[in-house]
mmCIF file of C-alpha atoms in Angstrom:
data_model
loop_
_atom_site.group_PDB
_atom_site.id
_atom_site.type_symbol
_atom_site.label_atom_id
_atom_site.label_comp_id
_atom_site.label_asym_id
_atom_site.label_seq_id
_atom_site.Cartn_x
_atom_site.Cartn_y
_atom_site.Cartn_z
ATOM 1 C CA MET Q 1 0.000 0.000 0.000
ATOM 2 C CA PHE Q 2 2.792 2.440 0.864
ATOM 3 C CA SER Q 3 4.397 1.966 -2.543
ATOM 4 C CA ARG Q 4 1.235 3.136 -4.303
ATOM 5 C CA CYS Q 5 1.214 6.477 -2.446
ATOM 6 C CA ALA Q 6 2.920 9.662 -3.579
ATOM 7 C CA ASN Q 7 4.502 10.266 -0.157
ATOM 8 C CA SER Q 8 5.490 7.231 1.886
ATOM 9 C CA ASP Q 9 7.433 8.799 4.768
ATOM 10 C CA LEU Q 10 5.033 7.601 7.483
ATOM 11 C CA GLN Q 11 7.687 5.737 9.442
ATOM 12 C CA HIS Q 12 9.596 6.269 12.671
ATOM 13 C CA LYS Q 13 6.638 8.379 13.813
ATOM 14 C CA THR Q 14 4.648 8.520 17.032
ATOM 15 C CA ILE Q 15 0.988 7.995 16.183
ATOM 16 C CA LEU Q 16 -2.062 8.296 18.423
ATOM 17 C CA ILE Q 17 -5.157 6.466 17.176
ATOM 18 C CA ALA Q 18 -8.471 7.073 18.938
ATOM 19 C CA GLY Q 19 -11.173 4.476 18.395
ATOM 20 C CA ALA Q 20 -8.458 1.943 17.638
ATOM 21 C CA SER Q 21 -10.182 -1.195 18.913
ATOM 22 C CA ALA Q 22 -12.352 -1.862 15.850
ATOM 23 C CA GLY Q 23 -13.317 -0.881 12.340
ATOM 24 C CA MET Q 24 -11.188 1.059 9.913
ATOM 25 C CA ALA Q 25 -8.958 2.483 12.651
ATOM 26 C CA ARG Q 26 -7.872 -1.006 13.660
ATOM 27 C CA GLN Q 27 -7.177 -1.967 10.054
ATOM 28 C CA LEU Q 28 -5.308 1.286 9.500
ATOM 29 C CA ALA Q 29 -3.076 0.657 12.522
ATOM 30 C CA LEU Q 30 -2.098 -2.707 11.043
ATOM 31 C CA LEU Q 31 -1.293 -1.067 7.713
ATOM 32 C CA ILE Q 32 0.841 1.668 9.260
ATOM 33 C CA ALA Q 33 2.642 -0.935 11.373
ATOM 34 C CA GLN Q 34 4.156 -2.344 8.179
ATOM 35 C CA ARG Q 35 6.731 0.400 8.741
ATOM 36 C CA PRO Q 36 8.506 0.966 12.092
ATOM 37 C CA ASN Q 37 6.341 3.335 14.142
ATOM 38 C CA ARG Q 38 5.314 3.984 17.733
ATOM 39 C CA PHE Q 39 1.628 3.814 18.645
ATOM 40 C CA ILE Q 40 -0.679 5.176 21.316
ATOM 41 C CA LEU Q 41 -3.909 3.175 21.036
ATOM 42 C CA PHE Q 42 -6.993 4.701 22.664
ATOM 43 C CA ALA Q 43 -10.434 3.082 22.967
ATOM 44 C CA ARG Q 44 -13.004 1.965 25.528
ATOM 45 C CA ARG Q 45 -12.714 -1.801 25.041
ATOM 46 C CA ARG Q 46 -9.646 -2.985 26.901
ATOM 47 C CA HIS Q 47 -9.578 -6.565 25.588
ATOM 48 C CA GLU Q 48 -9.780 -5.579 21.901
ATOM 49 C CA LEU Q 49 -7.227 -2.832 22.491
ATOM 50 C CA GLN Q 50 -4.777 -5.304 24.000
ATOM 51 C CA GLU Q 51 -5.275 -7.757 21.132
ATOM 52 C CA LEU Q 52 -4.363 -5.054 18.624
ATOM 53 C CA ALA Q 53 -1.383 -3.955 20.722
ATOM 54 C CA ASP Q 54 -0.058 -7.528 20.701
ATOM 55 C CA GLN Q 55 -0.367 -7.660 16.906
ATOM 56 C CA LEU Q 56 1.530 -4.388 16.506
ATOM 57 C CA ARG Q 57 4.266 -5.459 18.917
ATOM 58 C CA ALA Q 58 4.691 -8.634 16.872
ATOM 59 C CA LEU Q 59 5.491 -6.297 13.968
ATOM 60 C CA GLN Q 60 8.262 -4.711 16.070
ATOM 61 C CA CYS Q 61 6.309 -1.547 16.911
ATOM 62 C CA GLU Q 62 6.360 0.088 20.336
ATOM 63 C CA VAL Q 63 2.835 0.452 21.750
ATOM 64 C CA LEU Q 64 1.148 2.312 24.602
ATOM 65 C CA THR Q 65 -2.501 1.439 25.273
ATOM 66 C CA VAL Q 66 -4.856 3.872 27.001
ATOM 67 C CA CYS Q 67 -8.367 2.730 27.859
ATOM 68 C CA GLY Q 68 -10.844 5.598 27.941
ATOM 69 C CA ASP Q 69 -13.905 7.339 26.514
ATOM 70 C CA ALA Q 70 -13.395 10.134 23.971
ATOM 71 C CA CYS Q 71 -16.602 11.761 25.221
ATOM 72 C CA ARG Q 72 -14.905 12.379 28.596
ATOM 73 C CA GLU Q 73 -12.533 15.345 28.672
ATOM 74 C CA GLU Q 74 -10.456 13.875 31.489
ATOM 75 C CA ASP Q 75 -9.867 10.699 29.456
ATOM 76 C CA THR Q 76 -8.659 12.536 26.354
ATOM 77 C CA ASN Q 77 -6.404 14.793 28.434
ATOM 78 C CA ASN Q 78 -4.993 11.699 30.125
ATOM 79 C CA ALA Q 79 -4.296 9.974 26.807
ATOM 80 C CA VAL Q 80 -2.312 12.924 25.463
ATOM 81 C CA SER Q 81 -0.446 13.375 28.759
ATOM 82 C CA LEU Q 82 0.562 9.699 28.902
ATOM 83 C CA ALA Q 83 1.656 9.772 25.272
ATOM 84 C CA MET Q 84 3.844 12.823 25.804
ATOM 85 C CA ALA Q 85 5.297 11.378 29.014
ATOM 86 C CA GLN Q 86 6.301 8.116 27.301
ATOM 87 C CA PHE Q 87 7.305 9.270 23.817
ATOM 88 C CA GLY Q 88 7.940 13.007 24.140
ATOM 89 C CA ARG Q 89 5.908 13.947 21.056
ATOM 90 C CA ILE Q 90 2.923 13.014 18.898
ATOM 91 C CA ASP Q 91 3.572 13.255 15.161
ATOM 92 C CA LEU Q 92 0.129 12.139 14.010
ATOM 93 C CA ALA Q 93 -3.186 11.882 15.833
ATOM 94 C CA LEU Q 94 -5.973 10.029 14.037
ATOM 95 C CA LEU Q 95 -9.339 10.657 15.671
ATOM 96 C CA ASN Q 96 -11.689 7.940 14.510
ATOM 97 C CA VAL Q 97 -14.579 7.967 16.996
ATOM 98 C CA GLY Q 98 -18.188 8.079 15.796
ATOM 99 C CA ALA Q 99 -21.255 6.216 14.581
ATOM 100 C CA GLY Q 100 -24.267 6.995 12.435
ATOM 101 C CA PRO Q 101 -27.315 4.885 13.288
ATOM 102 C CA GLU Q 102 -30.607 5.357 11.473
ATOM 103 C CA GLN Q 103 -32.565 8.184 13.128
ATOM 104 C CA ARG Q 104 -35.940 9.327 11.812
ATOM 105 C CA MET Q 105 -36.603 12.874 12.975
ATOM 106 C CA ALA Q 106 -40.281 12.135 13.665
ATOM 107 C CA GLU Q 107 -39.248 9.427 16.131
ATOM 108 C CA THR Q 108 -35.965 10.628 17.659
ATOM 109 C CA SER Q 109 -35.621 12.370 21.039
ATOM 110 C CA VAL Q 110 -33.530 15.230 22.358
ATOM 111 C CA THR Q 111 -31.487 12.647 24.259
ATOM 112 C CA ASP Q 112 -30.818 10.719 21.031
ATOM 113 C CA ILE Q 113 -29.658 13.894 19.295
ATOM 114 C CA ARG Q 114 -27.445 14.890 22.226
ATOM 115 C CA GLN Q 115 -25.815 11.455 22.354
ATOM 116 C CA CYS Q 116 -25.148 11.549 18.615
ATOM 117 C CA MET Q 117 -23.572 14.995 18.934
ATOM 118 C CA GLU Q 118 -21.387 13.869 21.825
ATOM 119 C CA LEU Q 119 -20.136 10.780 20.002
ATOM 120 C CA ASN Q 120 -19.507 12.435 16.646
ATOM 121 C CA TYR Q 121 -18.515 15.988 17.621
ATOM 122 C CA LEU Q 122 -17.554 16.181 21.286
ATOM 123 C CA SER Q 123 -15.193 13.219 20.845
ATOM 124 C CA LEU Q 124 -13.222 15.405 18.427
ATOM 125 C CA ALA Q 125 -13.544 18.597 20.464
ATOM 126 C CA ASN Q 126 -12.235 16.871 23.608
ATOM 127 C CA PHE Q 127 -9.039 15.807 21.868
ATOM 128 C CA LEU Q 128 -8.243 19.037 20.028
ATOM 129 C CA PRO Q 129 -7.099 21.353 22.880
ATOM 130 C CA PRO Q 130 -4.616 18.914 24.486
ATOM 131 C CA LEU Q 131 -3.309 17.777 21.099
ATOM 132 C CA ILE Q 132 -2.877 21.328 19.842
ATOM 133 C CA ALA Q 133 -1.047 22.334 23.024
ATOM 134 C CA ALA Q 134 1.236 19.289 22.817
ATOM 135 C CA MET Q 135 2.048 19.746 19.145
ATOM 136 C CA ARG Q 136 2.706 23.474 19.470
ATOM 137 C CA SER Q 137 5.347 22.626 22.079
ATOM 138 C CA GLN Q 138 7.134 20.182 19.763
ATOM 139 C CA GLN Q 139 10.178 20.767 17.604
ATOM 140 C CA ALA Q 140 9.251 21.209 13.944
ATOM 141 C CA ASP Q 141 10.746 18.882 11.343
ATOM 142 C CA LYS Q 142 12.781 20.043 8.340
ATOM 143 C CA ARG Q 143 9.545 20.891 6.506
ATOM 144 C CA GLY Q 144 8.366 23.083 9.374
ATOM 145 C CA LEU Q 145 5.741 20.534 10.477
ATOM 146 C CA ARG Q 146 5.174 20.113 14.208
ATOM 147 C CA GLY Q 147 2.342 17.591 14.025
ATOM 148 C CA THR Q 148 -0.731 16.398 12.140
ATOM 149 C CA ILE Q 149 -4.271 15.930 13.426
ATOM 150 C CA ALA Q 150 -6.497 13.810 11.191
ATOM 151 C CA HIS Q 151 -10.215 13.294 11.779
ATOM 152 C CA THR Q 152 -12.441 10.640 10.273
ATOM 153 C CA ASN Q 153 -15.531 12.583 9.279
ATOM 154 C CA SER Q 154 -18.155 11.355 6.791
ATOM 155 C CA LEU Q 155 -19.607 12.287 3.426
ATOM 156 C CA ALA Q 156 -22.806 12.793 5.435
ATOM 157 C CA GLY Q 157 -21.179 15.922 6.869
ATOM 158 C CA PHE Q 158 -21.634 17.792 3.593
ATOM 159 C CA LEU Q 159 -25.436 17.822 3.475
ATOM 160 C CA GLY Q 160 -28.460 16.768 5.484
ATOM 161 C CA LEU Q 161 -29.216 13.165 4.576
ATOM 162 C CA PRO Q 162 -32.501 11.387 5.252
ATOM 163 C CA LEU Q 163 -32.360 9.025 8.251
ATOM 164 C CA GLN Q 164 -29.063 10.683 9.227
ATOM 165 C CA GLY Q 165 -30.112 14.147 10.433
ATOM 166 C CA PRO Q 166 -28.353 14.262 13.838
ATOM 167 C CA TYR Q 167 -25.328 12.430 12.431
ATOM 168 C CA SER Q 168 -25.050 14.782 9.453
ATOM 169 C CA ALA Q 169 -25.335 17.791 11.774
ATOM 170 C CA ALA Q 170 -22.619 16.505 14.120
ATOM 171 C CA LYS Q 171 -20.268 15.706 11.253
ATOM 172 C CA ALA Q 172 -20.899 19.113 9.669
ATOM 173 C CA ALA Q 173 -19.968 20.764 12.964
ATOM 174 C CA ALA Q 174 -16.784 18.682 13.116
ATOM 175 C CA ARG Q 175 -15.947 19.629 9.521
ATOM 176 C CA LEU Q 176 -16.207 23.341 10.283
ATOM 177 C CA LEU Q 177 -14.208 23.030 13.499
ATOM 178 C CA MET Q 178 -11.362 21.330 11.623
ATOM 179 C CA ASP Q 179 -11.552 24.031 8.937
ATOM 180 C CA SER Q 180 -11.144 26.736 11.585
ATOM 181 C CA CYS Q 181 -8.201 24.919 13.177
ATOM 182 C CA ARG Q 182 -6.551 24.665 9.783
ATOM 183 C CA ILE Q 183 -6.873 28.388 9.094
ATOM 184 C CA GLU Q 184 -5.645 29.436 12.537
ATOM 185 C CA LEU Q 185 -2.866 26.945 13.205
ATOM 186 C CA GLU Q 186 -1.274 25.865 9.920
ATOM 187 C CA PRO Q 187 1.077 28.895 10.058
ATOM 188 C CA GLU Q 188 2.428 27.422 13.322
ATOM 189 C CA GLY Q 189 3.301 24.110 11.695
ATOM 190 C CA LEU Q 190 0.175 22.098 12.518
ATOM 191 C CA LYS Q 191 -1.517 20.131 9.741
ATOM 192 C CA PHE Q 192 -5.234 19.247 9.856
ATOM 193 C CA ILE Q 193 -6.626 16.515 7.614
ATOM 194 C CA SER Q 194 -10.301 15.613 7.287
ATOM 195 C CA LEU Q 195 -11.115 12.166 5.897
ATOM 196 C CA TYR Q 196 -14.615 11.702 4.479
ATOM 197 C CA PRO Q 197 -15.604 8.058 3.921
ATOM 198 C CA GLY Q 198 -18.925 6.981 2.539
ATOM 199 C CA PHE Q 199 -20.583 3.752 3.642
ATOM 200 C CA VAL Q 200 -18.167 1.209 5.102
ATOM 201 C CA GLN Q 201 -19.174 -2.360 5.973
ATOM 202 C CA THR Q 202 -18.097 -2.320 9.602
ATOM 203 C CA ALA Q 203 -19.714 -4.608 12.173
ATOM 204 C CA ARG Q 204 -21.616 -1.634 13.594
ATOM 205 C CA VAL Q 205 -22.883 -0.335 10.248
ATOM 206 C CA ASN Q 206 -24.076 -3.810 9.269
ATOM 207 C CA GLN Q 207 -26.481 -3.668 12.240
ATOM 208 C CA TYR Q 208 -28.389 -0.748 10.699
ATOM 209 C CA ASP Q 209 -31.196 -1.288 8.215
ATOM 210 C CA MET Q 210 -30.349 1.585 5.878
ATOM 211 C CA PRO Q 211 -29.483 1.900 2.205
ATOM 212 C CA ALA Q 212 -25.691 1.831 1.797
ATOM 213 C CA PRO Q 213 -24.823 2.616 -1.832
ATOM 214 C CA PHE Q 214 -21.239 2.014 -2.975
ATOM 215 C CA ALA Q 215 -20.338 0.438 0.397
ATOM 216 C CA ILE Q 216 -16.708 -0.629 0.753
ATOM 217 C CA SER Q 217 -15.007 -3.106 3.064
ATOM 218 C CA GLU Q 218 -13.129 -2.123 6.228
ATOM 219 C CA THR Q 219 -9.863 -3.148 4.603
ATOM 220 C CA ARG Q 220 -10.474 -1.012 1.525
ATOM 221 C CA GLY Q 221 -11.586 1.849 3.740
ATOM 222 C CA ALA Q 222 -8.346 1.663 5.714
ATOM 223 C CA GLU Q 223 -6.295 1.633 2.497
ATOM 224 C CA LEU Q 224 -8.079 4.765 1.300
ATOM 225 C CA MET Q 225 -7.616 6.440 4.684
ATOM 226 C CA LEU Q 226 -3.884 5.784 4.457
ATOM 227 C CA LYS Q 227 -3.857 7.162 0.933
ATOM 228 C CA GLY Q 228 -5.615 10.278 2.214
ATOM 229 C CA LEU Q 229 -3.128 10.727 5.055
ATOM 230 C CA LEU Q 230 -0.208 10.476 2.648
ATOM 231 C CA SER Q 231 -1.761 12.620 -0.086
ATOM 232 C CA GLY Q 232 -1.059 15.976 1.533
ATOM 233 C CA ARG Q 233 -4.655 17.097 0.970
ATOM 234 C CA ASP Q 234 -6.668 18.961 3.584
ATOM 235 C CA ASP Q 235 -9.836 17.044 2.653
ATOM 236 C CA TYR Q 236 -9.943 13.527 1.254
ATOM 237 C CA LEU Q 237 -13.301 12.124 0.098
ATOM 238 C CA PHE Q 238 -13.910 8.467 -0.770
ATOM 239 C CA PRO Q 239 -14.984 6.228 -2.409
ATOM 240 C CA GLY Q 240 -14.964 8.007 -5.751
ATOM 241 C CA PRO Q 241 -18.487 7.289 -7.082
ATOM 242 C CA LEU Q 242 -20.307 8.297 -3.895
ATOM 243 C CA SER Q 243 -18.099 11.325 -3.255
ATOM 244 C CA TRP Q 244 -18.912 12.698 -6.700
ATOM 245 C CA LEU Q 245 -22.625 12.155 -6.115
ATOM 246 C CA ILE Q 246 -22.367 14.128 -2.871
ATOM 247 C CA ARG Q 247 -20.533 16.938 -4.659
ATOM 248 C CA LEU Q 248 -23.245 16.987 -7.308
ATOM 249 C CA ALA Q 249 -26.067 17.026 -4.742
ATOM 250 C CA ARG Q 250 -24.514 20.082 -3.066
ATOM 251 C CA ILE Q 251 -24.641 22.183 -6.234
ATOM 252 C CA LEU Q 252 -28.017 21.030 -7.545
ATOM 253 C CA PRO Q 253 -31.018 23.304 -6.933
ATOM 254 C CA THR Q 254 -32.996 22.091 -3.924
ATOM 255 C CA PHE Q 255 -36.097 21.414 -6.014
ATOM 256 C CA ILE Q 256 -34.025 18.719 -7.735
ATOM 257 C CA SER Q 257 -31.919 17.424 -4.839
ATOM 258 C CA LYS Q 258 -34.758 17.043 -2.302
ATOM 259 C CA PRO Q 259 -36.811 14.528 -4.333
ATOM 260 C CA LEU Q 260 -33.660 12.555 -5.111
ATOM 261 C CA LEU Q 261 -32.638 12.347 -1.451
ATOM 262 C CA ARG Q 262 -36.169 11.366 -0.377
ATOM 263 C CA ARG Q 263 -35.846 8.177 -2.399
ATOM 264 C CA ALA Q 264 -33.783 6.783 0.482
ATOM 265 C CA LEU Q 265 -36.834 6.879 2.774
#
């Protein structure tokens, strides 16, 4: 996979992965571990986290595991503090916490909406301040880069999708927050990358009874995430067919786009 990317210097780095115990983040960790790197793995499920850590150590990578909840500020602060104490820097943080269950607005509750916002937006917001502070304190490399923060967003964050209202809103908020960080902090040597996958056949997504056009496997999703990380782009949308449909829907007049989107109901 590395050989197919334009820039394959993701080695000898210290990498924090949030949501590492399952899904694309787990697959991505295994891909990145093909090169010598140091990992901080963060997730709630201790057993799955330890299993992944053992796999990475077998590939000669150094690993720190931190069990915690990204929706708790004290847990995210602790993860960054432990990482800095053990490794002295964080070169790349991949924040991959979120979920988008089917939610019909006529049936959902305020509590449902709040929980969706916490999982898909607050999980990012809780990590940003400690990561930004840590990376600003780091020595820049020869390119002037102090650190990179990457967030796994969603194509749903570009427009309000049926059955995905709260999820789309949370991801849109996360998209704008990352945009603001990029504008403010890139001059200080911090890079912000937003990854926008479409439907991915994770164990969690397969539980939902929703249309999933152009769905890709976890393995393919992880390969495309790695490609996005190495591409140098601020925003990386995938897979191609669905990303172009989303782009088209955003520029169509609403009297055309609304009937098309309602077909998912």
